Amino acid sequence: MHKFLLIGLGNPGDKYQNTRHNIGFRISDALCVRFESEYQSDKYGDLAQFKIKGHQVFVLKPNTFMNLSGKAVRYYLGLKKININNLLIIADDLHLPFGSIKLRRKGSAGGHNGHQDIINKLHTSNYCRLKFGIGTNFHSGAQSQYVLGEWSQEEKTGLENFINLSVDAIVNFCNLGVDKAMADFN
């Protein structure tokens, strides 16, 4: 039986709940709803667990804030004895059009502070990630306000469908591996 650690990145608190930067939390929540699992407060975040076709799956929403996510990732990889190849980080990506998803086996931080902290704490960038496109509909110098801003009415229209597609990709990742998931969803 394989074990998986799926970590949705975001910022804790009501202030950030519906922001673009918290899409990792939204996707994690949708995954837990699909598998009828509830979070329990735990060290460094809220943790849920369930099985997908016999595979043990742990879903974490860190409470360490986006820029300090690496501490929680490192802690749960060690605590649950999960191979780094079975780690999937779920986060927003400015470099992709709104609603598009991209699975990657490894990569740079790409300007994402959550990924940068994970890379720093794990001492590697060789971990899988699901990138959710939030687009670049902002003026120069307004990137922070954009990612920490709430979804527009137009974006909200298709958001749930894109979140469900992301959940499908994650299930595929757990069942068939990153290569098959990339082939099916990128």
PDB file of C-alpha atoms in Angstrom:
ATOM      1  CA  MET A   1       0.000   0.000   0.000  1.00  0.00           C
ATOM      2  CA  HIS A   2       1.349   3.417  -0.963  1.00  0.00           C
ATOM      3  CA  LYS A   3       0.915   6.438   1.259  1.00  0.00           C
ATOM      4  CA  PHE A   4       0.386   9.924  -0.154  1.00  0.00           C
ATOM      5  CA  LEU A   5       0.728  13.369   1.360  1.00  0.00           C
ATOM      6  CA  LEU A   6      -1.339  16.023  -0.415  1.00  0.00           C
ATOM      7  CA  ILE A   7      -0.787  19.554   0.805  1.00  0.00           C
ATOM      8  CA  GLY A   8      -2.968  22.458  -0.213  1.00  0.00           C
ATOM      9  CA  LEU A   9      -1.219  25.774   0.215  1.00  0.00           C
ATOM     10  CA  GLY A  10      -2.987  28.837   1.519  1.00  0.00           C
ATOM     11  CA  ASN A  11      -3.190  31.242   4.416  1.00  0.00           C
ATOM     12  CA  PRO A  12      -5.262  30.462   7.525  1.00  0.00           C
ATOM     13  CA  GLY A  13      -8.048  32.744   8.667  1.00  0.00           C
ATOM     14  CA  ASP A  14     -11.311  34.134   7.351  1.00  0.00           C
ATOM     15  CA  LYS A  15      -9.538  37.135   5.820  1.00  0.00           C
ATOM     16  CA  TYR A  16      -7.900  34.900   3.187  1.00  0.00           C
ATOM     17  CA  GLN A  17     -10.582  32.245   2.748  1.00  0.00           C
ATOM     18  CA  ASN A  18     -11.858  33.299  -0.692  1.00  0.00           C
ATOM     19  CA  THR A  19      -8.633  34.637  -2.162  1.00  0.00           C
ATOM     20  CA  ARG A  20      -6.826  33.369  -5.243  1.00  0.00           C
ATOM     21  CA  HIS A  21      -3.794  32.469  -3.128  1.00  0.00           C
ATOM     22  CA  ASN A  22      -5.938  30.014  -1.144  1.00  0.00           C
ATOM     23  CA  ILE A  23      -6.953  27.828  -4.075  1.00  0.00           C
ATOM     24  CA  GLY A  24      -4.803  25.039  -2.597  1.00  0.00           C
ATOM     25  CA  PHE A  25      -7.069  25.018   0.462  1.00  0.00           C
ATOM     26  CA  ARG A  26     -10.217  25.055  -1.715  1.00  0.00           C
ATOM     27  CA  ILE A  27      -9.031  22.106  -3.795  1.00  0.00           C
ATOM     28  CA  SER A  28      -8.018  20.179  -0.652  1.00  0.00           C
ATOM     29  CA  ASP A  29     -11.453  20.842   0.837  1.00  0.00           C
ATOM     30  CA  ALA A  30     -13.177  19.578  -2.322  1.00  0.00           C
ATOM     31  CA  LEU A  31     -11.038  16.426  -2.250  1.00  0.00           C
ATOM     32  CA  CYS A  32     -12.050  15.766   1.362  1.00  0.00           C
ATOM     33  CA  VAL A  33     -15.725  16.329   0.538  1.00  0.00           C
ATOM     34  CA  ARG A  34     -15.495  13.827  -2.315  1.00  0.00           C
ATOM     35  CA  PHE A  35     -14.042  11.189   0.008  1.00  0.00           C
ATOM     36  CA  GLU A  36     -16.267  12.149   2.959  1.00  0.00           C
ATOM     37  CA  SER A  37     -13.346  12.962   5.223  1.00  0.00           C
ATOM     38  CA  GLU A  38     -13.113  15.694   7.830  1.00  0.00           C
ATOM     39  CA  TYR A  39     -10.088  17.611   9.054  1.00  0.00           C
ATOM     40  CA  GLN A  40      -8.757  17.322  12.570  1.00  0.00           C
ATOM     41  CA  SER A  41      -6.613  20.068  14.069  1.00  0.00           C
ATOM     42  CA  ASP A  42      -3.071  18.790  14.348  1.00  0.00           C
ATOM     43  CA  LYS A  43       0.452  20.118  14.619  1.00  0.00           C
ATOM     44  CA  TYR A  44       1.133  22.761  11.940  1.00  0.00           C
ATOM     45  CA  GLY A  45      -2.336  22.508  10.405  1.00  0.00           C
ATOM     46  CA  ASP A  46      -5.545  20.642   9.748  1.00  0.00           C
ATOM     47  CA  LEU A  47      -5.134  17.020   8.677  1.00  0.00           C
ATOM     48  CA  ALA A  48      -7.611  14.672   7.003  1.00  0.00           C
ATOM     49  CA  GLN A  49      -7.102  11.071   5.940  1.00  0.00           C
ATOM     50  CA  PHE A  50      -8.887   8.543   3.792  1.00  0.00           C
ATOM     51  CA  LYS A  51      -8.170   5.827   1.253  1.00  0.00           C
ATOM     52  CA  ILE A  52      -8.229   5.929  -2.523  1.00  0.00           C
ATOM     53  CA  LYS A  53      -8.359   2.388  -3.915  1.00  0.00           C
ATOM     54  CA  GLY A  54      -6.409   1.032  -0.948  1.00  0.00           C
ATOM     55  CA  HIS A  55      -3.833   3.833  -0.861  1.00  0.00           C
ATOM     56  CA  GLN A  56      -3.589   5.771   2.400  1.00  0.00           C
ATOM     57  CA  VAL A  57      -3.991   9.497   1.700  1.00  0.00           C
ATOM     58  CA  PHE A  58      -3.214  12.347   4.085  1.00  0.00           C
ATOM     59  CA  VAL A  59      -4.454  15.846   3.189  1.00  0.00           C
ATOM     60  CA  LEU A  60      -2.964  18.806   5.029  1.00  0.00           C
ATOM     61  CA  LYS A  61      -3.871  22.476   5.128  1.00  0.00           C
ATOM     62  CA  PRO A  62      -0.921  24.095   6.928  1.00  0.00           C
ATOM     63  CA  ASN A  63      -1.655  26.814   9.456  1.00  0.00           C
ATOM     64  CA  THR A  64       1.861  28.198   9.123  1.00  0.00           C
ATOM     65  CA  PHE A  65       0.926  30.783   6.463  1.00  0.00           C
ATOM     66  CA  MET A  66       1.960  30.405   2.837  1.00  0.00           C
ATOM     67  CA  ASN A  67       5.508  31.703   3.179  1.00  0.00           C
ATOM     68  CA  LEU A  68       6.339  29.208   5.949  1.00  0.00           C
ATOM     69  CA  SER A  69       4.754  26.062   4.476  1.00  0.00           C
ATOM     70  CA  GLY A  70       7.991  24.089   4.325  1.00  0.00           C
ATOM     71  CA  LYS A  71       8.042  23.350   8.065  1.00  0.00           C
ATOM     72  CA  ALA A  72       4.685  21.537   7.881  1.00  0.00           C
ATOM     73  CA  VAL A  73       5.640  19.664   4.700  1.00  0.00           C
ATOM     74  CA  ARG A  74       8.909  18.420   6.180  1.00  0.00           C
ATOM     75  CA  TYR A  75       7.245  17.458   9.481  1.00  0.00           C
ATOM     76  CA  TYR A  76       4.476  15.326   7.915  1.00  0.00           C
ATOM     77  CA  LEU A  77       6.741  13.654   5.356  1.00  0.00           C
ATOM     78  CA  GLY A  78       8.830  12.420   8.292  1.00  0.00           C
ATOM     79  CA  LEU A  79       5.986  11.696  10.713  1.00  0.00           C
ATOM     80  CA  LYS A  80       3.949   9.651   8.227  1.00  0.00           C
ATOM     81  CA  LYS A  81       7.067   8.133   6.594  1.00  0.00           C
ATOM     82  CA  ILE A  82       6.003   9.158   3.113  1.00  0.00           C
ATOM     83  CA  ASN A  83       8.331   8.938   0.136  1.00  0.00           C
ATOM     84  CA  ILE A  84       8.881  12.357  -1.426  1.00  0.00           C
ATOM     85  CA  ASN A  85       7.696  10.905  -4.760  1.00  0.00           C
ATOM     86  CA  ASN A  86       4.240  10.576  -3.148  1.00  0.00           C
ATOM     87  CA  LEU A  87       4.102  14.212  -2.075  1.00  0.00           C
ATOM     88  CA  LEU A  88       1.854  16.576  -4.039  1.00  0.00           C
ATOM     89  CA  ILE A  89       1.779  20.313  -3.331  1.00  0.00           C
ATOM     90  CA  ILE A  90      -1.391  22.078  -4.543  1.00  0.00           C
ATOM     91  CA  ALA A  91      -1.025  25.809  -5.145  1.00  0.00           C
ATOM     92  CA  ASP A  92      -1.927  28.807  -7.280  1.00  0.00           C
ATOM     93  CA  ASP A  93       0.196  29.800 -10.283  1.00  0.00           C
ATOM     94  CA  LEU A  94       0.302  33.250 -11.848  1.00  0.00           C
ATOM     95  CA  HIS A  95       2.010  31.942 -14.978  1.00  0.00           C
ATOM     96  CA  LEU A  96      -0.982  29.867 -16.090  1.00  0.00           C
ATOM     97  CA  PRO A  97      -4.283  31.158 -17.477  1.00  0.00           C
ATOM     98  CA  PHE A  98      -7.201  31.142 -15.052  1.00  0.00           C
ATOM     99  CA  GLY A  99      -8.627  27.663 -14.510  1.00  0.00           C
ATOM    100  CA  SER A 100      -5.903  25.704 -16.247  1.00  0.00           C
ATOM    101  CA  ILE A 101      -4.081  23.062 -14.255  1.00  0.00           C
ATOM    102  CA  LYS A 102      -0.645  21.629 -14.710  1.00  0.00           C
ATOM    103  CA  LEU A 103       0.971  18.722 -12.921  1.00  0.00           C
ATOM    104  CA  ARG A 104       4.748  18.745 -12.639  1.00  0.00           C
ATOM    105  CA  ARG A 105       7.218  16.212 -11.306  1.00  0.00           C
ATOM    106  CA  LYS A 106       9.617  18.948 -10.148  1.00  0.00           C
ATOM    107  CA  GLY A 107      10.414  22.584 -10.808  1.00  0.00           C
ATOM    108  CA  SER A 108      11.576  25.889  -9.453  1.00  0.00           C
ATOM    109  CA  ALA A 109       9.674  28.104  -7.052  1.00  0.00           C
ATOM    110  CA  GLY A 110       8.657  30.297 -10.001  1.00  0.00           C
ATOM    111  CA  GLY A 111       8.305  33.295  -7.707  1.00  0.00           C
ATOM    112  CA  HIS A 112       5.877  31.441  -5.392  1.00  0.00           C
ATOM    113  CA  ASN A 113       6.902  31.996  -1.767  1.00  0.00           C
ATOM    114  CA  GLY A 114       5.199  28.825  -0.552  1.00  0.00           C
ATOM    115  CA  HIS A 115       7.177  26.689  -2.988  1.00  0.00           C
ATOM    116  CA  GLN A 116      10.363  28.593  -2.138  1.00  0.00           C
ATOM    117  CA  ASP A 117      10.010  27.780   1.549  1.00  0.00           C
ATOM    118  CA  ILE A 118       9.284  24.109   0.787  1.00  0.00           C
ATOM    119  CA  ILE A 119      12.368  23.919  -1.439  1.00  0.00           C
ATOM    120  CA  ASN A 120      14.451  25.557   1.301  1.00  0.00           C
ATOM    121  CA  LYS A 121      13.194  23.186   4.027  1.00  0.00           C
ATOM    122  CA  LEU A 122      13.391  19.994   1.938  1.00  0.00           C
ATOM    123  CA  HIS A 123      16.681  20.988   0.253  1.00  0.00           C
ATOM    124  CA  THR A 124      15.251  19.888  -3.084  1.00  0.00           C
ATOM    125  CA  SER A 125      12.804  21.046  -5.731  1.00  0.00           C
ATOM    126  CA  ASN A 126      12.160  17.454  -6.823  1.00  0.00           C
ATOM    127  CA  TYR A 127       8.603  17.044  -5.590  1.00  0.00           C
ATOM    128  CA  CYS A 128       5.317  16.835  -7.472  1.00  0.00           C
ATOM    129  CA  ARG A 129       2.992  19.795  -7.697  1.00  0.00           C
ATOM    130  CA  LEU A 130      -0.404  20.658  -9.050  1.00  0.00           C
ATOM    131  CA  LYS A 131      -0.441  24.233 -10.297  1.00  0.00           C
ATOM    132  CA  PHE A 132      -3.789  25.973 -10.603  1.00  0.00           C
ATOM    133  CA  GLY A 133      -3.761  28.923 -12.986  1.00  0.00           C
ATOM    134  CA  ILE A 134      -5.028  32.190 -11.557  1.00  0.00           C
ATOM    135  CA  GLY A 135      -3.965  34.318 -14.537  1.00  0.00           C
ATOM    136  CA  THR A 136      -2.234  37.670 -14.681  1.00  0.00           C
ATOM    137  CA  ASN A 137      -5.130  40.110 -14.729  1.00  0.00           C
ATOM    138  CA  PHE A 138      -3.323  42.783 -12.699  1.00  0.00           C
ATOM    139  CA  HIS A 139      -1.308  45.932 -13.293  1.00  0.00           C
ATOM    140  CA  SER A 140       2.450  46.076 -12.826  1.00  0.00           C
ATOM    141  CA  GLY A 141       3.318  46.217  -9.137  1.00  0.00           C
ATOM    142  CA  ALA A 142      -0.079  44.915  -8.013  1.00  0.00           C
ATOM    143  CA  GLN A 143       0.770  41.196  -7.853  1.00  0.00           C
ATOM    144  CA  SER A 144       0.333  40.918  -4.066  1.00  0.00           C
ATOM    145  CA  GLN A 145      -3.066  42.587  -4.125  1.00  0.00           C
ATOM    146  CA  TYR A 146      -4.111  40.322  -6.994  1.00  0.00           C
ATOM    147  CA  VAL A 147      -3.144  36.993  -5.411  1.00  0.00           C
ATOM    148  CA  LEU A 148      -4.565  38.076  -2.044  1.00  0.00           C
ATOM    149  CA  GLY A 149      -7.699  39.419  -3.732  1.00  0.00           C
ATOM    150  CA  GLU A 150     -10.990  37.584  -4.034  1.00  0.00           C
ATOM    151  CA  TRP A 151     -12.169  35.903  -7.221  1.00  0.00           C
ATOM    152  CA  SER A 152     -14.041  38.091  -9.689  1.00  0.00           C
ATOM    153  CA  GLN A 153     -17.687  37.316 -10.489  1.00  0.00           C
ATOM    154  CA  GLU A 154     -16.611  36.026 -13.897  1.00  0.00           C
ATOM    155  CA  GLU A 155     -14.018  33.698 -12.319  1.00  0.00           C
ATOM    156  CA  LYS A 156     -16.510  32.426  -9.737  1.00  0.00           C
ATOM    157  CA  THR A 157     -18.747  31.211 -12.578  1.00  0.00           C
ATOM    158  CA  GLY A 158     -16.380  28.419 -13.625  1.00  0.00           C
ATOM    159  CA  LEU A 159     -14.345  27.997 -10.462  1.00  0.00           C
ATOM    160  CA  GLU A 160     -16.139  24.935  -9.062  1.00  0.00           C
ATOM    161  CA  ASN A 161     -15.738  23.057 -12.367  1.00  0.00           C
ATOM    162  CA  PHE A 162     -11.998  23.791 -12.391  1.00  0.00           C
ATOM    163  CA  ILE A 163     -11.707  22.723  -8.742  1.00  0.00           C
ATOM    164  CA  ASN A 164     -13.456  19.422  -9.557  1.00  0.00           C
ATOM    165  CA  LEU A 165     -11.106  18.882 -12.499  1.00  0.00           C
ATOM    166  CA  SER A 166      -8.185  19.433 -10.109  1.00  0.00           C
ATOM    167  CA  VAL A 167      -9.614  16.833  -7.728  1.00  0.00           C
ATOM    168  CA  ASP A 168      -9.898  14.383 -10.646  1.00  0.00           C
ATOM    169  CA  ALA A 169      -6.219  15.007 -11.462  1.00  0.00           C
ATOM    170  CA  ILE A 170      -5.211  14.376  -7.841  1.00  0.00           C
ATOM    171  CA  VAL A 171      -7.145  11.105  -7.710  1.00  0.00           C
ATOM    172  CA  ASN A 172      -5.437  10.107 -10.967  1.00  0.00           C
ATOM    173  CA  PHE A 173      -2.054  11.007  -9.426  1.00  0.00           C
ATOM    174  CA  CYS A 174      -2.728   8.721  -6.436  1.00  0.00           C
ATOM    175  CA  ASN A 175      -4.103   5.851  -8.523  1.00  0.00           C
ATOM    176  CA  LEU A 176      -1.861   5.874 -11.586  1.00  0.00           C
ATOM    177  CA  GLY A 177       1.179   8.026 -10.794  1.00  0.00           C
ATOM    178  CA  VAL A 178       2.423  11.426 -11.861  1.00  0.00           C
ATOM    179  CA  ASP A 179       3.324  10.493 -15.458  1.00  0.00           C
ATOM    180  CA  LYS A 180      -0.162   9.202 -16.281  1.00  0.00           C
ATOM    181  CA  ALA A 181      -1.777  12.137 -14.473  1.00  0.00           C
ATOM    182  CA  MET A 182       0.372  14.596 -16.459  1.00  0.00           C
ATOM    183  CA  ALA A 183      -0.534  12.851 -19.711  1.00  0.00           C
ATOM    184  CA  ASP A 184      -4.249  12.976 -18.887  1.00  0.00           C
ATOM    185  CA  PHE A 185      -4.555  16.473 -17.415  1.00  0.00           C
ATOM    186  CA  ASN A 186      -1.779  18.766 -18.707  1.00  0.00           C
TER     187      ASN A 186
END
